[in-house]
Short mmCIF file of C-alpha atoms and ligand atoms in Angstrom, two decimals:
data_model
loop_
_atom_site.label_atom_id
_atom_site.label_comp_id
_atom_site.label_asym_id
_atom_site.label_seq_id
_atom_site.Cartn_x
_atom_site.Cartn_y
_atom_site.Cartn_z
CA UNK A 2 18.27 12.55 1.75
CA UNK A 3 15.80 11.58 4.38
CA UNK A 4 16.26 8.19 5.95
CA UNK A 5 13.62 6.79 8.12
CA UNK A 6 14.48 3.24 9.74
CA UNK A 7 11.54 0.34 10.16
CA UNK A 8 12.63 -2.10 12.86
CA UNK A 9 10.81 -4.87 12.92
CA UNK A 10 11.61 -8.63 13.87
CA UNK A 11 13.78 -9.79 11.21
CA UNK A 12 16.30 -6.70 11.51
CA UNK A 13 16.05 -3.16 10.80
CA UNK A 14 15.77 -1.58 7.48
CA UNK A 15 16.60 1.67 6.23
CA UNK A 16 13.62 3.37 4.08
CA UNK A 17 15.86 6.26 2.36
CA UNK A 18 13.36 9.22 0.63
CA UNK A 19 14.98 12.31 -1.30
CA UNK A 20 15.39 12.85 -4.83
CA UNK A 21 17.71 11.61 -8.07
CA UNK A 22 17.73 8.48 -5.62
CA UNK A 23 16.92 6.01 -8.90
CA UNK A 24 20.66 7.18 -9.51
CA UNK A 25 21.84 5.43 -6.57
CA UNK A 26 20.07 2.42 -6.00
CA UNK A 27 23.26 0.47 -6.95
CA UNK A 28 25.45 2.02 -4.55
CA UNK A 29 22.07 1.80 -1.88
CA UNK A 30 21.75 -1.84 -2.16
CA UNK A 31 25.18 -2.53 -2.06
CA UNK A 32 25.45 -0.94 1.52
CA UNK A 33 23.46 -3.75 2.38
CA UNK A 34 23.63 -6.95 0.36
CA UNK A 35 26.70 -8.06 -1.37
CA UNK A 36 26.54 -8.35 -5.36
CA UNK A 37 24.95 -10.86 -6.76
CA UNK A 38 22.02 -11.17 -9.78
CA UNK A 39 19.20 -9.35 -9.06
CA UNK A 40 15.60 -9.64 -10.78
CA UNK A 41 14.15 -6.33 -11.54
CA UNK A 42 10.28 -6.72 -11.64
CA UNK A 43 8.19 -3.68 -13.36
CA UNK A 44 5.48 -3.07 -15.27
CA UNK A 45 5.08 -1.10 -18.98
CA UNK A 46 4.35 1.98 -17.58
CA UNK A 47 7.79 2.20 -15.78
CA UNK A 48 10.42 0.37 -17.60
CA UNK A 49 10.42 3.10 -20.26
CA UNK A 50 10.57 5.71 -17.18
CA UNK A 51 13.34 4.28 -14.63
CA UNK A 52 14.11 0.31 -15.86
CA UNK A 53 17.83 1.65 -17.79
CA UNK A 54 18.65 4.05 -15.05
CA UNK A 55 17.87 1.44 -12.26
CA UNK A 56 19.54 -1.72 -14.40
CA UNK A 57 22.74 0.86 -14.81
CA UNK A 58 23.19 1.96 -11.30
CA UNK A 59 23.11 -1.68 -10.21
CA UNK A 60 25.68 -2.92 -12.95
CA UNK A 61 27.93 -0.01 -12.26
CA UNK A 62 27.75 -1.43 -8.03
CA UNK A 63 28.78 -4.85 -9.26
CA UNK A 64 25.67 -6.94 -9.52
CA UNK A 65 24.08 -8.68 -12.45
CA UNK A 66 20.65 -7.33 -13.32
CA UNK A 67 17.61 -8.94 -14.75
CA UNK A 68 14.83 -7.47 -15.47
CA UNK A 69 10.77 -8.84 -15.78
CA UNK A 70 8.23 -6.31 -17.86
CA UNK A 71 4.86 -7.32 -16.51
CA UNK A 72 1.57 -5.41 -17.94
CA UNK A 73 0.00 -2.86 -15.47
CA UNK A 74 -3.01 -2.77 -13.37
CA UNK A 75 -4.20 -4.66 -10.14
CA UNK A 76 -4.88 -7.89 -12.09
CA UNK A 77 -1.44 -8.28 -12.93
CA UNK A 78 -0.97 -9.21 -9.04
CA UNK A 79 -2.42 -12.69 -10.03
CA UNK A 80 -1.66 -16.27 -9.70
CA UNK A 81 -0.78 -16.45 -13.60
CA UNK A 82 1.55 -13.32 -13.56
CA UNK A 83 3.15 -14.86 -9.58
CA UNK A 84 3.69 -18.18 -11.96
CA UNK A 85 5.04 -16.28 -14.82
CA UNK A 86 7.55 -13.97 -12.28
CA UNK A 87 8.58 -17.32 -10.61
CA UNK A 88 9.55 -19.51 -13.80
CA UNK A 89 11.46 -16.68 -14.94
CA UNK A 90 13.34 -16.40 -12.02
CA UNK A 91 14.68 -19.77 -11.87
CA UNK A 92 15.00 -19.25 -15.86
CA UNK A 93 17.74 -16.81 -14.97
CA UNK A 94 19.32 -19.10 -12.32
CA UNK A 95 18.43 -16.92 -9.28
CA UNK A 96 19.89 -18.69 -5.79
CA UNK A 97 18.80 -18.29 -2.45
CA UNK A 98 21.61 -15.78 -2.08
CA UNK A 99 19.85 -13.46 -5.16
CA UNK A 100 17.63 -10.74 -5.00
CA UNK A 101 14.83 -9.30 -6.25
CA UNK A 102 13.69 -5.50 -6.52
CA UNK A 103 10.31 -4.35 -6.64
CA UNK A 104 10.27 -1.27 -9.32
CA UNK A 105 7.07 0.61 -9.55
CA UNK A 106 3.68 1.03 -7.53
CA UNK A 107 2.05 -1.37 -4.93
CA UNK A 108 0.63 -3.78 -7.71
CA UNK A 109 4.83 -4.47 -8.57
CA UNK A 110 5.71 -4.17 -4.92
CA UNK A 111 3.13 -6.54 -3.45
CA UNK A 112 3.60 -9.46 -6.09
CA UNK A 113 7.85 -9.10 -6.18
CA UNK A 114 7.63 -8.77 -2.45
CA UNK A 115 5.30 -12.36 -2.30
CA UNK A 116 7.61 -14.17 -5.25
CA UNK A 117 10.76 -13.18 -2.90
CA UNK A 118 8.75 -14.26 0.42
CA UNK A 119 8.89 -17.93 -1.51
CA UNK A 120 11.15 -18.47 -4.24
CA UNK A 121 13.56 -20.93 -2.94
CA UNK A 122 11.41 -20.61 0.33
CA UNK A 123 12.55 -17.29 0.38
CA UNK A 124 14.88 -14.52 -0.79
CA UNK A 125 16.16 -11.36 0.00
CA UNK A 126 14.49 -8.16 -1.80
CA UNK A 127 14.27 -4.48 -2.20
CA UNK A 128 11.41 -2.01 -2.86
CA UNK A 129 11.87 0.80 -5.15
CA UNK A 130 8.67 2.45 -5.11
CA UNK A 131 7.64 5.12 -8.37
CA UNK A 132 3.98 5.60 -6.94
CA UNK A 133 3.41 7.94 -4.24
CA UNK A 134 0.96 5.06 -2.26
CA UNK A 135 3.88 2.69 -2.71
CA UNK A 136 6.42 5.33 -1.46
CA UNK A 137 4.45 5.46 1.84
CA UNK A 138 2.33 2.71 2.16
CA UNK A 139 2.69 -0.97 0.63
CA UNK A 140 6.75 -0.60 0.03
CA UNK A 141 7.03 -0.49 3.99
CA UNK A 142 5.96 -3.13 6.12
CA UNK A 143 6.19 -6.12 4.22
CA UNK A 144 3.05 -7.22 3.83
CA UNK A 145 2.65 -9.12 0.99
CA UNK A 146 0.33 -10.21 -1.75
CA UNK A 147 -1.61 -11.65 -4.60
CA UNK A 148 -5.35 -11.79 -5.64
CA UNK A 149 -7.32 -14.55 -5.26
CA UNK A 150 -10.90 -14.72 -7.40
CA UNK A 151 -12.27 -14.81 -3.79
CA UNK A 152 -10.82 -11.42 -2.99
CA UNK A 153 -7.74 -9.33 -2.76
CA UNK A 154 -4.53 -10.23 -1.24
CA UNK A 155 -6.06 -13.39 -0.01
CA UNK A 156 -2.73 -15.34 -0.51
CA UNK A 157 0.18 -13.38 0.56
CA UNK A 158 3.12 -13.72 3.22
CA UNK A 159 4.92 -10.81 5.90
CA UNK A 160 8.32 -10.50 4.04
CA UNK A 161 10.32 -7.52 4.93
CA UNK A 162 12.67 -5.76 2.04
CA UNK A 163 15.87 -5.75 3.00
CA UNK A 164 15.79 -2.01 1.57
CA UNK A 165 12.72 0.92 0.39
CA UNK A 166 14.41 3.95 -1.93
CA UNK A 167 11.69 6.05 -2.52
CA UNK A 168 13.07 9.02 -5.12
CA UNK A 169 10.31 11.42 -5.04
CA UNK A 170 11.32 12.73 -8.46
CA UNK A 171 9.44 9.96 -9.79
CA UNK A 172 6.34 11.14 -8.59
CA UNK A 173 6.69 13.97 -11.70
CA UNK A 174 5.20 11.43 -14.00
CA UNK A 175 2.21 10.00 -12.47
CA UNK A 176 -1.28 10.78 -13.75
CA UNK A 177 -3.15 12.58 -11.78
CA UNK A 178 -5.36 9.84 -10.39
CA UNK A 179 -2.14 7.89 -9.31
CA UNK A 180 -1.30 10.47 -7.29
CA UNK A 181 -4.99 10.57 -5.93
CA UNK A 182 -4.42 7.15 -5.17
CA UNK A 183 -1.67 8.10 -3.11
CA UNK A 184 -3.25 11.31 -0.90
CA UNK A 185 -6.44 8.80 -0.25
CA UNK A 186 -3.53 6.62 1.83
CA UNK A 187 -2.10 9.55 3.05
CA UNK A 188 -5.66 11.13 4.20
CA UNK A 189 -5.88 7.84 6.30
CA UNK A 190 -2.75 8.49 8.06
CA UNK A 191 -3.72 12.03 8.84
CA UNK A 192 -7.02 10.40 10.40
CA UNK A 193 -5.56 7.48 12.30
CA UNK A 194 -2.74 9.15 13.63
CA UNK A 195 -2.20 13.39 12.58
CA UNK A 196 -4.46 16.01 12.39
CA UNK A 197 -1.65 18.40 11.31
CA UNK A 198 -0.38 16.09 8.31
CA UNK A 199 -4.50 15.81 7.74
CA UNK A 200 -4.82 19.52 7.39
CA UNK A 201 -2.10 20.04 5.27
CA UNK A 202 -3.64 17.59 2.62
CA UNK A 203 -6.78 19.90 2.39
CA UNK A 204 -4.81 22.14 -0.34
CA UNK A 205 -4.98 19.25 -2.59
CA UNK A 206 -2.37 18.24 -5.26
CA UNK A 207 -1.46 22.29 -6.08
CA UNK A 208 -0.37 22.60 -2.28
CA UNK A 209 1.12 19.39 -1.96
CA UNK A 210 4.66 18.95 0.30
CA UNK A 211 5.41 15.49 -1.00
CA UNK A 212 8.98 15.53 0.72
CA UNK A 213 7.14 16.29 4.10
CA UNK A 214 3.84 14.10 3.40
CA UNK A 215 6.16 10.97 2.44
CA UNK A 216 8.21 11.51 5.74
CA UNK A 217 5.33 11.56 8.03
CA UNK A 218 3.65 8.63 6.91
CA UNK A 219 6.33 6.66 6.47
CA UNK A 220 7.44 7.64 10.32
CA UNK A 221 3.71 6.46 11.25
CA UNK A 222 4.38 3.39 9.39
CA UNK A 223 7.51 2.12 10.85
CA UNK A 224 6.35 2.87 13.89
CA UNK A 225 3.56 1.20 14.06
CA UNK A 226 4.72 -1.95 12.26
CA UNK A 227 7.82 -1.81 14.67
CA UNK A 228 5.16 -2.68 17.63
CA UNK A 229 3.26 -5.11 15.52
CA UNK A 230 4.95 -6.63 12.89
CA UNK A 231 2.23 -9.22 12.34
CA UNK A 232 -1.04 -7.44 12.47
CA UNK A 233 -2.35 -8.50 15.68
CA UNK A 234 -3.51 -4.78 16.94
CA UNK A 235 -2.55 -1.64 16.27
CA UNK A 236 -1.27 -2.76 12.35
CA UNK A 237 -5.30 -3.15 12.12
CA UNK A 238 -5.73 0.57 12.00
CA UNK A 239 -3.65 0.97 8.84
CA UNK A 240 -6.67 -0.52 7.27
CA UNK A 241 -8.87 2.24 7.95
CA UNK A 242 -11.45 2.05 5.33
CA UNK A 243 -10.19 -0.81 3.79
CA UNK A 244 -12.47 -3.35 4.39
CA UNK A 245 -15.57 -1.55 2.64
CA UNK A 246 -12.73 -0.36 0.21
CA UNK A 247 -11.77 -3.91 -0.93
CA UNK A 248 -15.51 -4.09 -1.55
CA UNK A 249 -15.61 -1.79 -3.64
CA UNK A 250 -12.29 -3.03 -5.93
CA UNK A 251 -13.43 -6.55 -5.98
CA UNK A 252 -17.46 -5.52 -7.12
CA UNK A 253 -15.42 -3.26 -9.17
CA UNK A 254 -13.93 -6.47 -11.12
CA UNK A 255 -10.62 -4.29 -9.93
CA UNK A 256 -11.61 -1.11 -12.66
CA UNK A 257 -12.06 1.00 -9.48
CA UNK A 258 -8.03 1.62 -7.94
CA UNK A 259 -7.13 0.86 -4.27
CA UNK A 260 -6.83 4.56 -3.78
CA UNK A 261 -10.03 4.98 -5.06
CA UNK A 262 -11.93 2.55 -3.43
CA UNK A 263 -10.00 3.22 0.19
CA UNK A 264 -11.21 7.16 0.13
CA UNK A 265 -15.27 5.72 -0.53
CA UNK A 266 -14.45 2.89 2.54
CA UNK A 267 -13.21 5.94 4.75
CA UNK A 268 -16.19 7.73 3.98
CA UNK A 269 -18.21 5.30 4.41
CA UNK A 270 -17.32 3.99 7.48
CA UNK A 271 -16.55 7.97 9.01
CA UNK A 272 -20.55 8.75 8.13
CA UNK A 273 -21.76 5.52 10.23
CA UNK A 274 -19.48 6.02 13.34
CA UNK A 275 -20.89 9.76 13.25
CA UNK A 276 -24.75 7.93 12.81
CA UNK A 277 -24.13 5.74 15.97
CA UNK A 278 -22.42 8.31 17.92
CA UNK A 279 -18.59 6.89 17.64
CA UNK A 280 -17.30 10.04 16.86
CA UNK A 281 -17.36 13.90 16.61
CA UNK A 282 -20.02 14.72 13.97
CA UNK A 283 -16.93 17.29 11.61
CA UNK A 284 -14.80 13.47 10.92
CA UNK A 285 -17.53 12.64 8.29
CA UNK A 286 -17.89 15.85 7.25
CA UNK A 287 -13.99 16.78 7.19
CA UNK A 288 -13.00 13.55 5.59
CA UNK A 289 -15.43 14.45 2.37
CA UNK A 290 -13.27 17.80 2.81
CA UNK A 291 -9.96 15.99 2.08
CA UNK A 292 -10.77 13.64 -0.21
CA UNK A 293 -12.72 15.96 -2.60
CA UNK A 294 -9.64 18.06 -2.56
CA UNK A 295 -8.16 15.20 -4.27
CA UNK A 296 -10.79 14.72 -6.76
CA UNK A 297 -11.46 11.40 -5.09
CA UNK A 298 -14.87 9.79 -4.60
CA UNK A 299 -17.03 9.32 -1.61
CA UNK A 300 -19.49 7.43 -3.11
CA UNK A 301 -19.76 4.46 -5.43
CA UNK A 302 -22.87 2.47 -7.45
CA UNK A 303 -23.15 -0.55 -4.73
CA UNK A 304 -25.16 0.49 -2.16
CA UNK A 305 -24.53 -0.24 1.77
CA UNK A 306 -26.02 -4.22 1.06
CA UNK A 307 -24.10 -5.30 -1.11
CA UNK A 308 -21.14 -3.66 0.23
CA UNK A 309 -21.36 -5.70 3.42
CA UNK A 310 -22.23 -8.61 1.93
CA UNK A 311 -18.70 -8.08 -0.09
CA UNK A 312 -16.99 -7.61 3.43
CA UNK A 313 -18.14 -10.48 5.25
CA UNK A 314 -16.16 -12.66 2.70
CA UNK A 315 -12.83 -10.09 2.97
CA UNK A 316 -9.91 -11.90 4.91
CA UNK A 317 -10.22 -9.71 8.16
CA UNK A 318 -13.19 -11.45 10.03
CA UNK A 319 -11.95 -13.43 13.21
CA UNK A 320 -14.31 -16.00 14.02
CA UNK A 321 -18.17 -14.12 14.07
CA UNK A 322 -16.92 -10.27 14.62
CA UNK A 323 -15.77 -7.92 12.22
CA UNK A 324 -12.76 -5.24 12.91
CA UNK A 325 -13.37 -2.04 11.77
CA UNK A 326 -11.35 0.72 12.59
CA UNK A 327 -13.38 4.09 13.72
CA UNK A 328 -11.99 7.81 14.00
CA UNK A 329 -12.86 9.29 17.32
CA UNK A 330 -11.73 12.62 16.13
CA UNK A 331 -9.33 13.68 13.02
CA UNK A 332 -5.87 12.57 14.14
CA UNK A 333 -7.23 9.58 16.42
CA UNK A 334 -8.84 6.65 15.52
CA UNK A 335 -9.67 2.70 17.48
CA UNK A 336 -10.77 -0.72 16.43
CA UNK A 337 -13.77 -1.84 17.18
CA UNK A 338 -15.25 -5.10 16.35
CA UNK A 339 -18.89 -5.49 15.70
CA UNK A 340 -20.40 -8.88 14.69
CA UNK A 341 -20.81 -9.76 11.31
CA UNK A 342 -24.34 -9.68 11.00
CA UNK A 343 -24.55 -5.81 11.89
CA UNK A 344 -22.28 -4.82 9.38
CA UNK A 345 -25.44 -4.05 6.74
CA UNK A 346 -27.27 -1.80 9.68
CA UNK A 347 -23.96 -0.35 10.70
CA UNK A 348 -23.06 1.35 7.42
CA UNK A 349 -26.94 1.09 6.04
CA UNK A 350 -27.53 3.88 9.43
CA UNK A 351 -24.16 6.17 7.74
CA UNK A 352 -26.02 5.96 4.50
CA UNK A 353 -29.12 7.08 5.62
CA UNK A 354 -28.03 9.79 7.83
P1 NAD B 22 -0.23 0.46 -9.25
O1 NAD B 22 0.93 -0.30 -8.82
O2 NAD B 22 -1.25 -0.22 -10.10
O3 NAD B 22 0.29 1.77 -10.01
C1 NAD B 22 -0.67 2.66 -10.55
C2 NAD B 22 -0.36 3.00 -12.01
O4 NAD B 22 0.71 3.93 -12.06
C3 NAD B 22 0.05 1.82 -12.87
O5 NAD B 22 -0.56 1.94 -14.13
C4 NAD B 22 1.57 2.00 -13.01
O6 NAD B 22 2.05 1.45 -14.20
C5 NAD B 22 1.69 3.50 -12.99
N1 NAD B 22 2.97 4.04 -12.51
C6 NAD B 22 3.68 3.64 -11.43
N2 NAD B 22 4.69 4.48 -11.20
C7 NAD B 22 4.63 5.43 -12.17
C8 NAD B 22 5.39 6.60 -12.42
N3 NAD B 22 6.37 7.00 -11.61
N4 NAD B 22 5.07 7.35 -13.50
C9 NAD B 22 4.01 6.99 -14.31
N5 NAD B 22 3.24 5.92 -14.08
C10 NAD B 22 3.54 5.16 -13.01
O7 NAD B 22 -1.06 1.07 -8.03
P2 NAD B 22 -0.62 1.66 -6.62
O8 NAD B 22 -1.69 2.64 -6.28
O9 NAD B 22 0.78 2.08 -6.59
O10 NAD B 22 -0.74 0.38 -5.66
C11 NAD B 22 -1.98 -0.26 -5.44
C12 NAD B 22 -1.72 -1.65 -4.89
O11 NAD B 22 -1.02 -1.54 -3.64
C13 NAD B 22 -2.98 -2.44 -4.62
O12 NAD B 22 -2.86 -3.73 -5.13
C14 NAD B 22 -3.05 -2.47 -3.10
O13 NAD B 22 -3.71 -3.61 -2.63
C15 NAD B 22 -1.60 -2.46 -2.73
N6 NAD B 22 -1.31 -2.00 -1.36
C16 NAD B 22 -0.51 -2.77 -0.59
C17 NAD B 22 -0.17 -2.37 0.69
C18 NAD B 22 0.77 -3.20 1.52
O14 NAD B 22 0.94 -2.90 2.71
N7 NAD B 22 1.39 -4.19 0.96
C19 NAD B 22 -0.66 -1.15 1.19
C20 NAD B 22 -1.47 -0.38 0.38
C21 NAD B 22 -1.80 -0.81 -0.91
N1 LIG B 23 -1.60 -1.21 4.46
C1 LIG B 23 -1.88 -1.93 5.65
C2 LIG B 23 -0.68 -2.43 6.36
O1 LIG B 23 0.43 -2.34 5.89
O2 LIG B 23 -0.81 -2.97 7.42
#
């Protein structure tokens, strides 16, 4: 078992990766919280995978399971779904010194870990993450989250878990797609912050080293949230071709995945920093490399108008500028705010190129 630690403010938590780890979540969480009840949230995609084997490990270590079956699919991270998670959670008589435990992908993960952020103004939780973009993206950090009709993860909180166990193992059931899902994330670490864990993504999902690829990003992550916890810098360039990505979900109505919709935002935003000269003229073309490797897309139906007029209403403007984050090479990338009326030309000049 791999264990990679996150420090950040409110303590340091372990994020343990290996495999046959679903076995030992009990025995994991009791290491660090004390039995007590414990609120499993999933969805119906996972409880018949993992739900017994979780709910058994965790009775056998002492505490008192519960367990919440929530449909699947981004809208499920929702005001009506936050309500339903909430009144059920006082329904079984959870106290402030209760859990909760995130089982399944980032949709589970970012709703349990915004219900624990303020049940009872707040409560401790774990992350158990079955999707390979949970396992090294939204179960670390604890950023938070549910979906506003004015755009995604508009109302949300930083809540740390107090514990991530990732079992890889899980990954053996995921469609596809999922796992496309997961490399797009993964392709943005390699861009940000690796050229080598870049490269080794070009072999798509036949040459794929999950063990190693979940390591390296998850070493990326913690170090980078352990220097800003609270997104005031450098956490910015973890959103790499997310802002033209949560265009593309929300014009979506949400049928287009995160994954999805991240690998056309990279794109995107890789062809207009080579158009204005930000970068080395191969990102563009290398990042179309990766992600086609994945069967994901690079292009989508809205074109570079409306896409930018989806942005300039997307959480991450400050005042009359716009952060974007821009690869100077594969393996390095920089923020870079332009104002928010040249975001149409900025991408339009990518588009065109
Ligand atoms: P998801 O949670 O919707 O899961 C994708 C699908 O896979 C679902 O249908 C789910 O039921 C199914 N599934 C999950 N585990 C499975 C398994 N082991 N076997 C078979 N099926 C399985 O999507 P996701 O890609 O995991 O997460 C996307 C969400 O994560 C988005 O809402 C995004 O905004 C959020 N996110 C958050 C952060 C953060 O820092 N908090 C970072 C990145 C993404
Ligand atoms: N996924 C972006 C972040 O955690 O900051």
């Amino acid at each position: 078992m791999i264990t990679s630690v996150v420090n950040v403010r409110a303590g340091n938590y372990d994020v343990k990766i290996g495999h046959d780890l679903i076995q030992d979540v009990g025995k994991l969480t009791a290491a660090v919280h004390a039995p007590c009840r414990i609120g499993i949230i999933t969805d119906d995609n996972v409880a018949p995978l993992y739900l017994s084997a979780v709910k058994a490990s965790l009775t056998y270590a002492g505490f008192e399971p519960h367990s919440l079956v929530l449909p699947h699919g981004e809208h499920t991270k929702s005001m009506e779904y936050y309500s339903r998670l909430m009144e059920t959670a006082a329904g079984w008589g959870l106290r402030r010194t209760d859990m909760l435990a995130a089982l399944g992908g980032g949709v589970i993960g970012d709703l349990t870990g915004f219900a624990a952020a303020t049940y009872m103004r707040g409560i401790d939780y774990i992350q158990i993450p079955t999707t390979l973009l949970a396992a090294i993206d939204s179960s670390v950090g604890g950023k938070t989250a549910i979906d506003l009709l004015a755009g995604k993860n508009l109302c949300g909180a930083f809540h740390q878990p107090g514990l991530v166990v990732c079992d890889i193992g899980t990954f053996s059931t995921l469609p596809d797609e999922v796992l496309s899902d997961g490399a797009a994330e993964a392709v943005k670490y390699g861009i940000i912050r690796d050229a080598a864990l870049f490269r080794s993504l070009l072999g798509g999902k036949e040459n794929f080293d999950a063990d190693y690829t979940v390591k390296r990003c998850v070493e990326i992550k913690a170090d980078i949230v352990g220097r800003d916890e609270f997104d005031h810098g450098e956490r910015k360039l973890l959103n790499y071709g997310h802002t033209i990505g949560h265009s593309v979900e929300k014009l979506s109505g949400y049928s287009i995945t995160h994954g999805h919709a991240v690998a056309v935002g990279m794109y995107v935003i890789a062809r207009a920093a080579c158009a204005a000269g930000l970068c080395s003229p191969d990102v563009a073309r290398d990042t179309e490399k990766a992600l086609l490797s994945w069967d994901l897309p690079t292009s989508c139906e809205w074109d570079y108008t409306a896409l930018a007029k989806a942005a300039v209403h997307d959480k991450k403007i400050e005042g009359e500028k716009i952060s974007l984050l821009i690869p100077k090479r594969i393996g390095e990338a920089y923020i870079f705010d332009i104002p928010v009326g040249k975001l149409t030309d900025f991408i339009g000049a990518g588009e065109k190129s």
